[in-house]
Amino acid sequence: MKTRVKLGVAVAASLMLAGGQAMSKEYKVGVLLPFSGVYAGLGAHIENGFKLGLEHYGADLGSDTITMVRSDTEAKPAASLAKTKKMVLQDKVDVLVGVVSSAVLGGMRDFVHNSGTPLVVANAGNDHMTGEKCSPNIVRVSFSNSQINRPVGGWLAKQGVKTAYLMAPDYAAGHQMMEAFKKTFTEAGGTIVGEAYPPLQGTKDYGPYITAAKAAKPDAIYTFFAGGAAITFVKQYHDFGVKKDIPLYGAGFLTSAAYVHVQGEAADGTVAALHYVPAIDTPENKKFQDAYQAAHQKVGSEFAVAGYDAAHLIVQAIKKSGGDKDAFKAALSKAEFNGPRGPLRIDPATNNVVQNIYLFKNEFKDGKVVQTILDTIPDVQDAPNGCSM
Ligand code: PHB
């Protein structure tokens, strides 16, 4: 599918030919997102946010146009790599955007690194891609897996939680998120009493895993699940009646605004951490939420925000580079702005985003889930972790 977005005026001045005529440029964006599989709904949110970001930030781009081609990654690495190659080699896109799964990002890393076509990551948190496997071609505007979870270990220990049981899907993101939590939790004096990693795709029954966690008698369970897996896990944890004895914590994708209304009462009492919560009280977030809700009759989630900020980042880089490919790439790595999530900047040492992490609680009140921010950990930045560009 091709979508053409007509943009406004600002860059026109920098694209004047010697004779004074304006030279317009078409920027081709290759959107790689899961529109099927366990992360299907996430792809739709990111794409909606991306289009809204183009409307909000690209309105003054003169005669330049942004054209989108899109492809379903299915959250499967082999299929995604083939589709990425097609976009770069055949469609000749100027920039790639998207990718939800850490495994998909890991699978396409070498090709993107060698291709010269930049990729703006709008979800996948794979730590290595802004660590030892970083690349000048990969810029992440979403989060890293350790960035979300690292602040929670010490925070939870401070709340008096002494023992925890870990649970996450068995792939890169699940393991990286749990490792990051484990490190800071144990450094703060906590003990991990067990862990379980169910398969990412196709797990329908978390019962045996929940039963094993209960038997370990931890003070808390700490988890990462997202998309369809998060909906199923949170509902089953509620149905098993375990939450009153073993409270549920996690990376905040667990109770994302994208589907917490589907979890409903099952999400009650869950405390989680994330780089974006709809409750953030700023003019930038209000502008985003008002427009997103008017367009989609749904609350904008962290996935939609990542798409929105990816568009902001790309348009900002287009405006700064005036059509020059290298200047465009350099501008992506130096971006800084206030988005719906608060202040964010790209760290040029790793190309990962630096941002606040919010701890929030879910309460089921009057038939709906209310999310309230409990604490803000400002300006969370990853160490280079072996990255040298
Ligand atoms: C990931 O695979 O990096 C991933 C997927 C879904 C999320 C967060 C991270 O919600």
Coordinates of C-alpha atoms and ligand atoms in Angstrom, one line a residue, residues 39 42 99-105 121 123-127 140 142-145 148 169 171-174 176-177 200 224-227 251-254 256 259 274-275 302-303, ligand 1:
Y39 CA 1.7 -8.0 18.3
L42 CA 0.6 -2.7 18.3
V99 CA 9.7 -2.8 14.1
V100 CA 8.0 -4.0 17.3
S101 CA 9.9 -7.2 18.1
S102 CA 13.4 -7.3 19.5
A103 CA 14.0 -10.5 17.6
V104 CA 13.0 -8.9 14.3
L105 CA 15.3 -5.9 15.0
V121 CA 13.0 2.2 15.6
N123 CA 9.3 0.1 19.4
A124 CA 11.7 -2.9 19.6
G125 CA 13.8 -2.4 22.7
N126 CA 16.7 -4.8 21.9
D127 CA 19.5 -3.5 24.1
R140 CA 15.7 4.5 18.4
S142 CA 11.0 4.3 21.6
F143 CA 12.9 2.9 24.6
S144 CA 15.5 0.2 25.3
N145 CA 14.5 -3.0 27.2
I148 CA 12.3 0.7 31.2
P169 CA 8.1 -14.5 26.9
Y171 CA 12.8 -14.3 23.4
A172 CA 15.3 -11.4 23.5
A173 CA 13.0 -8.8 24.9
G174 CA 11.7 -11.0 27.7
Q176 CA 16.7 -8.5 28.5
M177 CA 13.8 -6.9 30.5
L200 CA 6.1 -15.8 22.8
F224 CA 6.8 -8.4 30.8
F225 CA 4.1 -9.3 28.4
A226 CA 2.7 -7.2 25.6
G227 CA -0.2 -7.3 23.0
A251 CA 7.1 -3.3 32.4
G252 CA 4.1 -1.2 31.6
F253 CA 3.3 -2.8 28.3
L254 CA 1.5 -5.3 30.6
S256 CA -0.9 -0.6 28.0
Y259 CA -5.7 -2.7 25.7
L274 CA 6.9 2.9 31.2
H275 CA 8.2 5.8 29.2
E302 CA 2.8 4.4 24.2
F303 CA 2.9 2.6 20.8
Ligands
PHB1 C1 10.3 -6.1 22.0 O1 10.3 -7.2 21.4 O2 11.3 -5.4 22.0 C2 9.0 -5.5 22.5 C3 7.8 -6.0 22.0 C4 6.6 -5.4 22.6 C5 6.7 -4.5 23.6 C6 7.9 -4.1 24.1 C7 9.1 -4.6 23.5 O3 5.5 -4.0 24.1

